[in-house]
Amino acid sequence: MPITPATATHSSSNGTADPILLELVDEDGVTIGTAEKLAAHQPPGQLHRAFSVFLFDEQGRLLLQQRALGKYHSPGVWSNTCCGHPYPGEAPFAAAARRTYEELGASPSLLAEAGTVRYNHPDPESGLVEQEYNHLFVGMLQAPLRPDAEEVGATAFVTPAELVERHARDTFSSWFMTVLDAARPAVRELTGPSAGW
């Protein structure tokens, strides 16, 4: 099996390699255990904790990320600013801020909770399944981007109208509209009525 972010291990403090674990949850988002990352995404999927971040510039444009071609899940597709999984015991807010910086090389100037959404989205290309209890975050980005090429293929700031055009033309992650629609009330509160979200 090729080494990918899903199957790679990370070094623990004692120098040994540990598998990447996700936090399994019940339908109420209560932690019930852990599972190895790839195993949690194999059909039918195990419900696990995740997060999705939506960052906006001062003009109210949403930052989209095109996932790098080397990603194990949904490579090359467009999606929200950042998404991922907290480590077991890691607060979703802390994980969202950490991964945004790791992937994009910039930290949000503002980050706020925007609710949760639970979904089940199979990925027909990879055969993997996203069974997620997803914590949503919205915020502002004012720092220049320095994306990690192993994580991010491209970025783009879009208005609502430009998103409609791009969504009709390009391939997006299976979960994108689910998480965006769930986050819209917080997005509108953040960006104001003139932004059109």
mmCIF file with all atom_site columns, C-alpha atoms in Angstrom:
data_model
loop_
_atom_site.group_PDB
_atom_site.id
_atom_site.type_symbol
_atom_site.label_atom_id
_atom_site.label_alt_id
_atom_site.label_comp_id
_atom_site.label_asym_id
_atom_site.label_entity_id
_atom_site.label_seq_id
_atom_site.pdbx_PDB_ins_code
_atom_site.Cartn_x
_atom_site.Cartn_y
_atom_site.Cartn_z
_atom_site.occupancy
_atom_site.B_iso_or_equiv
_atom_site.pdbx_formal_charge
_atom_site.auth_seq_id
_atom_site.auth_comp_id
_atom_site.auth_asym_id
_atom_site.auth_atom_id
_atom_site.pdbx_PDB_model_num
ATOM 1   C CA . MET A 1 1   ? 0.000   0.000  0.000   1.00 0.00 ? 1   MET A CA 1
ATOM 2   C CA . PRO A 1 2   ? 1.424   3.443  -0.842  1.00 0.00 ? 2   PRO A CA 1
ATOM 3   C CA . ILE A 1 3   ? 2.248   5.762  2.044   1.00 0.00 ? 3   ILE A CA 1
ATOM 4   C CA . THR A 1 4   ? -0.297  8.583  2.122   1.00 0.00 ? 4   THR A CA 1
ATOM 5   C CA . PRO A 1 5   ? -1.443  10.994 4.816   1.00 0.00 ? 5   PRO A CA 1
ATOM 6   C CA . ALA A 1 6   ? -4.074  8.413  5.798   1.00 0.00 ? 6   ALA A CA 1
ATOM 7   C CA . THR A 1 7   ? -1.714  5.484  6.158   1.00 0.00 ? 7   THR A CA 1
ATOM 8   C CA . ALA A 1 8   ? 1.381   7.330  7.348   1.00 0.00 ? 8   ALA A CA 1
ATOM 9   C CA . THR A 1 9   ? 2.351   7.252  10.977  1.00 0.00 ? 9   THR A CA 1
ATOM 10  C CA . HIS A 1 10  ? 3.639   10.065 13.126  1.00 0.00 ? 10  HIS A CA 1
ATOM 11  C CA . SER A 1 11  ? 6.401   9.905  15.689  1.00 0.00 ? 11  SER A CA 1
ATOM 12  C CA . SER A 1 12  ? 5.407   9.958  19.324  1.00 0.00 ? 12  SER A CA 1
ATOM 13  C CA . SER A 1 13  ? 7.444   11.573 22.081  1.00 0.00 ? 13  SER A CA 1
ATOM 14  C CA . ASN A 1 14  ? 9.298   8.301  22.744  1.00 0.00 ? 14  ASN A CA 1
ATOM 15  C CA . GLY A 1 15  ? 10.462  8.046  19.123  1.00 0.00 ? 15  GLY A CA 1
ATOM 16  C CA . THR A 1 16  ? 8.185   5.195  18.070  1.00 0.00 ? 16  THR A CA 1
ATOM 17  C CA . ALA A 1 17  ? 5.756   5.447  15.166  1.00 0.00 ? 17  ALA A CA 1
ATOM 18  C CA . ASP A 1 18  ? 2.074   5.525  16.064  1.00 0.00 ? 18  ASP A CA 1
ATOM 19  C CA . PRO A 1 19  ? -0.896  5.200  13.715  1.00 0.00 ? 19  PRO A CA 1
ATOM 20  C CA . ILE A 1 20  ? -3.056  8.305  13.276  1.00 0.00 ? 20  ILE A CA 1
ATOM 21  C CA . LEU A 1 21  ? -6.144  7.840  15.431  1.00 0.00 ? 21  LEU A CA 1
ATOM 22  C CA . LEU A 1 22  ? -9.535  9.509  15.136  1.00 0.00 ? 22  LEU A CA 1
ATOM 23  C CA . GLU A 1 23  ? -12.089 10.016 17.875  1.00 0.00 ? 23  GLU A CA 1
ATOM 24  C CA . LEU A 1 24  ? -15.201 7.874  17.406  1.00 0.00 ? 24  LEU A CA 1
ATOM 25  C CA . VAL A 1 25  ? -18.462 9.427  18.626  1.00 0.00 ? 25  VAL A CA 1
ATOM 26  C CA . ASP A 1 26  ? -22.105 8.508  19.039  1.00 0.00 ? 26  ASP A CA 1
ATOM 27  C CA . GLU A 1 27  ? -24.993 10.350 17.348  1.00 0.00 ? 27  GLU A CA 1
ATOM 28  C CA . ASP A 1 28  ? -24.858 13.036 20.059  1.00 0.00 ? 28  ASP A CA 1
ATOM 29  C CA . GLY A 1 29  ? -21.153 13.684 19.523  1.00 0.00 ? 29  GLY A CA 1
ATOM 30  C CA . VAL A 1 30  ? -20.090 11.927 22.734  1.00 0.00 ? 30  VAL A CA 1
ATOM 31  C CA . THR A 1 31  ? -16.701 10.208 22.478  1.00 0.00 ? 31  THR A CA 1
ATOM 32  C CA . ILE A 1 32  ? -16.979 6.416  22.543  1.00 0.00 ? 32  ILE A CA 1
ATOM 33  C CA . GLY A 1 33  ? -13.508 5.323  21.447  1.00 0.00 ? 33  GLY A CA 1
ATOM 34  C CA . THR A 1 34  ? -10.851 5.655  18.754  1.00 0.00 ? 34  THR A CA 1
ATOM 35  C CA . ALA A 1 35  ? -10.074 4.093  15.386  1.00 0.00 ? 35  ALA A CA 1
ATOM 36  C CA . GLU A 1 36  ? -7.187  4.214  12.953  1.00 0.00 ? 36  GLU A CA 1
ATOM 37  C CA . LYS A 1 37  ? -7.815  6.921  10.341  1.00 0.00 ? 37  LYS A CA 1
ATOM 38  C CA . LEU A 1 38  ? -8.062  4.776  7.204   1.00 0.00 ? 38  LEU A CA 1
ATOM 39  C CA . ALA A 1 39  ? -10.119 2.076  8.969   1.00 0.00 ? 39  ALA A CA 1
ATOM 40  C CA . ALA A 1 40  ? -12.661 4.701  10.084  1.00 0.00 ? 40  ALA A CA 1
ATOM 41  C CA . HIS A 1 41  ? -13.194 5.712  6.441   1.00 0.00 ? 41  HIS A CA 1
ATOM 42  C CA . GLN A 1 42  ? -13.613 2.210  4.973   1.00 0.00 ? 42  GLN A CA 1
ATOM 43  C CA . PRO A 1 43  ? -17.228 1.171  4.178   1.00 0.00 ? 43  PRO A CA 1
ATOM 44  C CA . PRO A 1 44  ? -19.620 1.470  5.870   1.00 0.00 ? 44  PRO A CA 1
ATOM 45  C CA . GLY A 1 45  ? -17.528 4.034  7.788   1.00 0.00 ? 45  GLY A CA 1
ATOM 46  C CA . GLN A 1 46  ? -17.345 4.697  11.524  1.00 0.00 ? 46  GLN A CA 1
ATOM 47  C CA . LEU A 1 47  ? -18.879 7.885  12.906  1.00 0.00 ? 47  LEU A CA 1
ATOM 48  C CA . HIS A 1 48  ? -16.008 10.119 13.968  1.00 0.00 ? 48  HIS A CA 1
ATOM 49  C CA . ARG A 1 49  ? -15.310 13.700 14.993  1.00 0.00 ? 49  ARG A CA 1
ATOM 50  C CA . ALA A 1 50  ? -14.240 16.150 12.288  1.00 0.00 ? 50  ALA A CA 1
ATOM 51  C CA . PHE A 1 51  ? -14.116 19.886 11.667  1.00 0.00 ? 51  PHE A CA 1
ATOM 52  C CA . SER A 1 52  ? -14.644 22.256 8.728   1.00 0.00 ? 52  SER A CA 1
ATOM 53  C CA . VAL A 1 53  ? -13.344 25.819 8.518   1.00 0.00 ? 53  VAL A CA 1
ATOM 54  C CA . PHE A 1 54  ? -14.684 28.662 6.352   1.00 0.00 ? 54  PHE A CA 1
ATOM 55  C CA . LEU A 1 55  ? -12.435 31.725 6.244   1.00 0.00 ? 55  LEU A CA 1
ATOM 56  C CA . PHE A 1 56  ? -13.271 35.017 4.542   1.00 0.00 ? 56  PHE A CA 1
ATOM 57  C CA . ASP A 1 57  ? -11.290 38.072 3.490   1.00 0.00 ? 57  ASP A CA 1
ATOM 58  C CA . GLU A 1 58  ? -12.284 41.647 4.338   1.00 0.00 ? 58  GLU A CA 1
ATOM 59  C CA . GLN A 1 59  ? -14.447 41.810 1.174   1.00 0.00 ? 59  GLN A CA 1
ATOM 60  C CA . GLY A 1 60  ? -16.509 38.836 2.374   1.00 0.00 ? 60  GLY A CA 1
ATOM 61  C CA . ARG A 1 61  ? -15.069 36.392 -0.164  1.00 0.00 ? 61  ARG A CA 1
ATOM 62  C CA . LEU A 1 62  ? -14.726 32.733 0.862   1.00 0.00 ? 62  LEU A CA 1
ATOM 63  C CA . LEU A 1 63  ? -11.323 31.056 0.666   1.00 0.00 ? 63  LEU A CA 1
ATOM 64  C CA . LEU A 1 64  ? -11.602 27.749 -1.204  1.00 0.00 ? 64  LEU A CA 1
ATOM 65  C CA . GLN A 1 65  ? -8.926  25.078 -1.190  1.00 0.00 ? 65  GLN A CA 1
ATOM 66  C CA . GLN A 1 66  ? -8.208  22.594 -3.959  1.00 0.00 ? 66  GLN A CA 1
ATOM 67  C CA . ARG A 1 67  ? -7.040  19.419 -2.260  1.00 0.00 ? 67  ARG A CA 1
ATOM 68  C CA . ALA A 1 68  ? -3.584  18.218 -3.333  1.00 0.00 ? 68  ALA A CA 1
ATOM 69  C CA . LEU A 1 69  ? -3.421  15.344 -5.804  1.00 0.00 ? 69  LEU A CA 1
ATOM 70  C CA . GLY A 1 70  ? -1.569  13.194 -3.249  1.00 0.00 ? 70  GLY A CA 1
ATOM 71  C CA . LYS A 1 71  ? -4.438  13.211 -0.730  1.00 0.00 ? 71  LYS A CA 1
ATOM 72  C CA . TYR A 1 72  ? -5.825  9.754  0.082   1.00 0.00 ? 72  TYR A CA 1
ATOM 73  C CA . HIS A 1 73  ? -9.427  11.007 0.000   1.00 0.00 ? 73  HIS A CA 1
ATOM 74  C CA . SER A 1 74  ? -10.965 13.255 -2.676  1.00 0.00 ? 74  SER A CA 1
ATOM 75  C CA . PRO A 1 75  ? -7.655  14.356 -4.253  1.00 0.00 ? 75  PRO A CA 1
ATOM 76  C CA . GLY A 1 76  ? -7.742  17.320 -6.630  1.00 0.00 ? 76  GLY A CA 1
ATOM 77  C CA . VAL A 1 77  ? -11.262 18.457 -5.735  1.00 0.00 ? 77  VAL A CA 1
ATOM 78  C CA . TRP A 1 78  ? -12.245 21.886 -4.436  1.00 0.00 ? 78  TRP A CA 1
ATOM 79  C CA . SER A 1 79  ? -13.568 22.264 -0.918  1.00 0.00 ? 79  SER A CA 1
ATOM 80  C CA . ASN A 1 80  ? -13.881 24.639 2.008   1.00 0.00 ? 80  ASN A CA 1
ATOM 81  C CA . THR A 1 81  ? -10.890 26.511 3.463   1.00 0.00 ? 81  THR A CA 1
ATOM 82  C CA . CYS A 1 82  ? -9.739  23.643 5.668   1.00 0.00 ? 82  CYS A CA 1
ATOM 83  C CA . CYS A 1 83  ? -11.119 20.409 7.063   1.00 0.00 ? 83  CYS A CA 1
ATOM 84  C CA . GLY A 1 84  ? -9.774  17.554 9.096   1.00 0.00 ? 84  GLY A CA 1
ATOM 85  C CA . HIS A 1 85  ? -9.971  15.527 12.275  1.00 0.00 ? 85  HIS A CA 1
ATOM 86  C CA . PRO A 1 86  ? -8.980  16.400 15.842  1.00 0.00 ? 86  PRO A CA 1
ATOM 87  C CA . TYR A 1 87  ? -6.600  14.022 17.532  1.00 0.00 ? 87  TYR A CA 1
ATOM 88  C CA . PRO A 1 88  ? -8.271  12.029 20.330  1.00 0.00 ? 88  PRO A CA 1
ATOM 89  C CA . GLY A 1 89  ? -8.790  14.416 23.234  1.00 0.00 ? 89  GLY A CA 1
ATOM 90  C CA . GLU A 1 90  ? -7.958  17.525 21.166  1.00 0.00 ? 90  GLU A CA 1
ATOM 91  C CA . ALA A 1 91  ? -10.578 20.265 21.205  1.00 0.00 ? 91  ALA A CA 1
ATOM 92  C CA . PRO A 1 92  ? -12.129 20.791 17.735  1.00 0.00 ? 92  PRO A CA 1
ATOM 93  C CA . PHE A 1 93  ? -11.422 24.541 17.942  1.00 0.00 ? 93  PHE A CA 1
ATOM 94  C CA . ALA A 1 94  ? -7.720  23.901 18.621  1.00 0.00 ? 94  ALA A CA 1
ATOM 95  C CA . ALA A 1 95  ? -7.555  21.315 15.816  1.00 0.00 ? 95  ALA A CA 1
ATOM 96  C CA . ALA A 1 96  ? -9.204  23.720 13.360  1.00 0.00 ? 96  ALA A CA 1
ATOM 97  C CA . ALA A 1 97  ? -6.719  26.489 14.153  1.00 0.00 ? 97  ALA A CA 1
ATOM 98  C CA . ARG A 1 98  ? -3.771  24.058 14.045  1.00 0.00 ? 98  ARG A CA 1
ATOM 99  C CA . ARG A 1 99  ? -4.666  22.484 10.713  1.00 0.00 ? 99  ARG A CA 1
ATOM 100 C CA . THR A 1 100 ? -5.474  25.824 9.080   1.00 0.00 ? 100 THR A CA 1
ATOM 101 C CA . TYR A 1 101 ? -1.945  26.970 9.865   1.00 0.00 ? 101 TYR A CA 1
ATOM 102 C CA . GLU A 1 102 ? -0.362  23.634 8.886   1.00 0.00 ? 102 GLU A CA 1
ATOM 103 C CA . GLU A 1 103 ? -2.143  23.514 5.517   1.00 0.00 ? 103 GLU A CA 1
ATOM 104 C CA . LEU A 1 104 ? -2.255  27.197 4.533   1.00 0.00 ? 104 LEU A CA 1
ATOM 105 C CA . GLY A 1 105 ? 0.677   28.705 6.435   1.00 0.00 ? 105 GLY A CA 1
ATOM 106 C CA . ALA A 1 106 ? -1.555  31.402 7.924   1.00 0.00 ? 106 ALA A CA 1
ATOM 107 C CA . SER A 1 107 ? -3.619  31.649 11.084  1.00 0.00 ? 107 SER A CA 1
ATOM 108 C CA . PRO A 1 108 ? -7.142  33.080 11.200  1.00 0.00 ? 108 PRO A CA 1
ATOM 109 C CA . SER A 1 109 ? -7.400  36.576 12.664  1.00 0.00 ? 109 SER A CA 1
ATOM 110 C CA . LEU A 1 110 ? -10.809 35.535 13.981  1.00 0.00 ? 110 LEU A CA 1
ATOM 111 C CA . LEU A 1 111 ? -12.315 32.066 14.417  1.00 0.00 ? 111 LEU A CA 1
ATOM 112 C CA . ALA A 1 112 ? -15.749 31.312 15.857  1.00 0.00 ? 112 ALA A CA 1
ATOM 113 C CA . GLU A 1 113 ? -17.842 28.187 16.346  1.00 0.00 ? 113 GLU A CA 1
ATOM 114 C CA . ALA A 1 114 ? -20.678 27.776 13.844  1.00 0.00 ? 114 ALA A CA 1
ATOM 115 C CA . GLY A 1 115 ? -22.493 24.653 15.054  1.00 0.00 ? 115 GLY A CA 1
ATOM 116 C CA . THR A 1 116 ? -22.239 20.995 14.072  1.00 0.00 ? 116 THR A CA 1
ATOM 117 C CA . VAL A 1 117 ? -23.575 18.805 11.285  1.00 0.00 ? 117 VAL A CA 1
ATOM 118 C CA . ARG A 1 118 ? -23.718 15.022 10.965  1.00 0.00 ? 118 ARG A CA 1
ATOM 119 C CA . TYR A 1 119 ? -23.504 13.390 7.537   1.00 0.00 ? 119 TYR A CA 1
ATOM 120 C CA . ASN A 1 120 ? -22.715 10.218 5.631   1.00 0.00 ? 120 ASN A CA 1
ATOM 121 C CA . HIS A 1 121 ? -21.037 10.885 2.275   1.00 0.00 ? 121 HIS A CA 1
ATOM 122 C CA . PRO A 1 122 ? -19.521 7.997  0.282   1.00 0.00 ? 122 PRO A CA 1
ATOM 123 C CA . ASP A 1 123 ? -16.732 8.969  -2.134  1.00 0.00 ? 123 ASP A CA 1
ATOM 124 C CA . PRO A 1 124 ? -17.325 7.049  -5.375  1.00 0.00 ? 124 PRO A CA 1
ATOM 125 C CA . GLU A 1 125 ? -13.771 7.616  -6.629  1.00 0.00 ? 125 GLU A CA 1
ATOM 126 C CA . SER A 1 126 ? -11.908 6.150  -3.634  1.00 0.00 ? 126 SER A CA 1
ATOM 127 C CA . GLY A 1 127 ? -14.647 3.919  -2.231  1.00 0.00 ? 127 GLY A CA 1
ATOM 128 C CA . LEU A 1 128 ? -14.136 5.542  1.185   1.00 0.00 ? 128 LEU A CA 1
ATOM 129 C CA . VAL A 1 129 ? -16.949 6.872  3.352   1.00 0.00 ? 129 VAL A CA 1
ATOM 130 C CA . GLU A 1 130 ? -17.204 10.101 5.348   1.00 0.00 ? 130 GLU A CA 1
ATOM 131 C CA . GLN A 1 131 ? -19.319 9.288  8.412   1.00 0.00 ? 131 GLN A CA 1
ATOM 132 C CA . GLU A 1 132 ? -18.710 12.481 10.321  1.00 0.00 ? 132 GLU A CA 1
ATOM 133 C CA . TYR A 1 133 ? -19.904 14.498 13.275  1.00 0.00 ? 133 TYR A CA 1
ATOM 134 C CA . ASN A 1 134 ? -18.500 17.768 11.984  1.00 0.00 ? 134 ASN A CA 1
ATOM 135 C CA . HIS A 1 135 ? -17.749 20.877 14.058  1.00 0.00 ? 135 HIS A CA 1
ATOM 136 C CA . LEU A 1 136 ? -18.074 24.031 11.936  1.00 0.00 ? 136 LEU A CA 1
ATOM 137 C CA . PHE A 1 137 ? -16.001 27.204 12.270  1.00 0.00 ? 137 PHE A CA 1
ATOM 138 C CA . VAL A 1 138 ? -16.110 30.551 10.473  1.00 0.00 ? 138 VAL A CA 1
ATOM 139 C CA . GLY A 1 139 ? -13.544 33.305 10.585  1.00 0.00 ? 139 GLY A CA 1
ATOM 140 C CA . MET A 1 140 ? -11.464 35.966 8.937   1.00 0.00 ? 140 MET A CA 1
ATOM 141 C CA . LEU A 1 141 ? -8.094  35.661 7.242   1.00 0.00 ? 141 LEU A CA 1
ATOM 142 C CA . GLN A 1 142 ? -5.860  38.708 6.873   1.00 0.00 ? 142 GLN A CA 1
ATOM 143 C CA . ALA A 1 143 ? -2.393  37.126 6.624   1.00 0.00 ? 143 ALA A CA 1
ATOM 144 C CA . PRO A 1 144 ? -0.752  36.102 3.340   1.00 0.00 ? 144 PRO A CA 1
ATOM 145 C CA . LEU A 1 145 ? -1.065  32.414 2.446   1.00 0.00 ? 145 LEU A CA 1
ATOM 146 C CA . ARG A 1 146 ? 1.884   30.017 2.310   1.00 0.00 ? 146 ARG A CA 1
ATOM 147 C CA . PRO A 1 147 ? 0.156   26.720 1.396   1.00 0.00 ? 147 PRO A CA 1
ATOM 148 C CA . ASP A 1 148 ? 1.799   23.351 2.012   1.00 0.00 ? 148 ASP A CA 1
ATOM 149 C CA . ALA A 1 149 ? 2.000   21.788 -1.475  1.00 0.00 ? 149 ALA A CA 1
ATOM 150 C CA . GLU A 1 150 ? 1.528   18.279 -0.031  1.00 0.00 ? 150 GLU A CA 1
ATOM 151 C CA . GLU A 1 151 ? -1.880  19.355 1.304   1.00 0.00 ? 151 GLU A CA 1
ATOM 152 C CA . VAL A 1 152 ? -3.094  22.123 -1.006  1.00 0.00 ? 152 VAL A CA 1
ATOM 153 C CA . GLY A 1 153 ? -3.114  22.167 -4.807  1.00 0.00 ? 153 GLY A CA 1
ATOM 154 C CA . ALA A 1 154 ? -4.493  25.697 -5.230  1.00 0.00 ? 154 ALA A CA 1
ATOM 155 C CA . THR A 1 155 ? -6.525  28.361 -3.441  1.00 0.00 ? 155 THR A CA 1
ATOM 156 C CA . ALA A 1 156 ? -9.115  30.904 -4.550  1.00 0.00 ? 156 ALA A CA 1
ATOM 157 C CA . PHE A 1 157 ? -11.198 33.620 -2.898  1.00 0.00 ? 157 PHE A CA 1
ATOM 158 C CA . VAL A 1 158 ? -14.745 33.656 -4.302  1.00 0.00 ? 158 VAL A CA 1
ATOM 159 C CA . THR A 1 159 ? -17.936 35.670 -4.000  1.00 0.00 ? 159 THR A CA 1
ATOM 160 C CA . PRO A 1 160 ? -21.240 33.778 -3.763  1.00 0.00 ? 160 PRO A CA 1
ATOM 161 C CA . ALA A 1 161 ? -21.820 34.271 -7.517  1.00 0.00 ? 161 ALA A CA 1
ATOM 162 C CA . GLU A 1 162 ? -18.319 33.059 -8.361  1.00 0.00 ? 162 GLU A CA 1
ATOM 163 C CA . LEU A 1 163 ? -18.856 30.014 -6.156  1.00 0.00 ? 163 LEU A CA 1
ATOM 164 C CA . VAL A 1 164 ? -22.022 29.114 -8.069  1.00 0.00 ? 164 VAL A CA 1
ATOM 165 C CA . GLU A 1 165 ? -20.094 29.314 -11.364 1.00 0.00 ? 165 GLU A CA 1
ATOM 166 C CA . ARG A 1 166 ? -17.129 27.349 -10.044 1.00 0.00 ? 166 ARG A CA 1
ATOM 167 C CA . HIS A 1 167 ? -19.361 24.702 -8.415  1.00 0.00 ? 167 HIS A CA 1
ATOM 168 C CA . ALA A 1 168 ? -21.124 24.131 -11.753 1.00 0.00 ? 168 ALA A CA 1
ATOM 169 C CA . ARG A 1 169 ? -17.798 23.848 -13.603 1.00 0.00 ? 169 ARG A CA 1
ATOM 170 C CA . ASP A 1 170 ? -15.341 22.159 -11.221 1.00 0.00 ? 170 ASP A CA 1
ATOM 171 C CA . THR A 1 171 ? -15.448 19.057 -9.043  1.00 0.00 ? 171 THR A CA 1
ATOM 172 C CA . PHE A 1 172 ? -16.070 19.715 -5.345  1.00 0.00 ? 172 PHE A CA 1
ATOM 173 C CA . SER A 1 173 ? -15.827 17.440 -2.332  1.00 0.00 ? 173 SER A CA 1
ATOM 174 C CA . SER A 1 174 ? -18.937 15.386 -1.605  1.00 0.00 ? 174 SER A CA 1
ATOM 175 C CA . TRP A 1 175 ? -19.351 17.109 1.775   1.00 0.00 ? 175 TRP A CA 1
ATOM 176 C CA . PHE A 1 176 ? -18.831 20.712 0.636   1.00 0.00 ? 176 PHE A CA 1
ATOM 177 C CA . MET A 1 177 ? -22.446 21.826 0.170   1.00 0.00 ? 177 MET A CA 1
ATOM 178 C CA . THR A 1 178 ? -23.570 19.998 3.319   1.00 0.00 ? 178 THR A CA 1
ATOM 179 C CA . VAL A 1 179 ? -21.076 21.823 5.529   1.00 0.00 ? 179 VAL A CA 1
ATOM 180 C CA . LEU A 1 180 ? -21.514 25.183 3.768   1.00 0.00 ? 180 LEU A CA 1
ATOM 181 C CA . ASP A 1 181 ? -25.290 25.076 4.092   1.00 0.00 ? 181 ASP A CA 1
ATOM 182 C CA . ALA A 1 182 ? -25.009 24.149 7.779   1.00 0.00 ? 182 ALA A CA 1
ATOM 183 C CA . ALA A 1 183 ? -22.575 27.029 8.392   1.00 0.00 ? 183 ALA A CA 1
ATOM 184 C CA . ARG A 1 184 ? -24.543 29.673 6.419   1.00 0.00 ? 184 ARG A CA 1
ATOM 185 C CA . PRO A 1 185 ? -26.258 31.338 9.421   1.00 0.00 ? 185 PRO A CA 1
ATOM 186 C CA . ALA A 1 186 ? -22.868 31.966 11.052  1.00 0.00 ? 186 ALA A CA 1
ATOM 187 C CA . VAL A 1 187 ? -21.350 32.969 7.702   1.00 0.00 ? 187 VAL A CA 1
ATOM 188 C CA . ARG A 1 188 ? -24.077 35.586 7.193   1.00 0.00 ? 188 ARG A CA 1
ATOM 189 C CA . GLU A 1 189 ? -23.584 36.901 10.708  1.00 0.00 ? 189 GLU A CA 1
ATOM 190 C CA . LEU A 1 190 ? -19.820 37.208 10.101  1.00 0.00 ? 190 LEU A CA 1
ATOM 191 C CA . THR A 1 191 ? -19.867 38.708 6.594   1.00 0.00 ? 191 THR A CA 1
ATOM 192 C CA . GLY A 1 192 ? -23.027 40.837 6.796   1.00 0.00 ? 192 GLY A CA 1
ATOM 193 C CA . PRO A 1 193 ? -25.952 41.034 4.365   1.00 0.00 ? 193 PRO A CA 1
ATOM 194 C CA . SER A 1 194 ? -24.036 42.858 1.633   1.00 0.00 ? 194 SER A CA 1
ATOM 195 C CA . ALA A 1 195 ? -21.709 39.880 1.053   1.00 0.00 ? 195 ALA A CA 1
ATOM 196 C CA . GLY A 1 196 ? -24.655 37.821 -0.207  1.00 0.00 ? 196 GLY A CA 1
ATOM 197 C CA . TRP A 1 197 ? -24.049 34.541 1.586   1.00 0.00 ? 197 TRP A CA 1
#
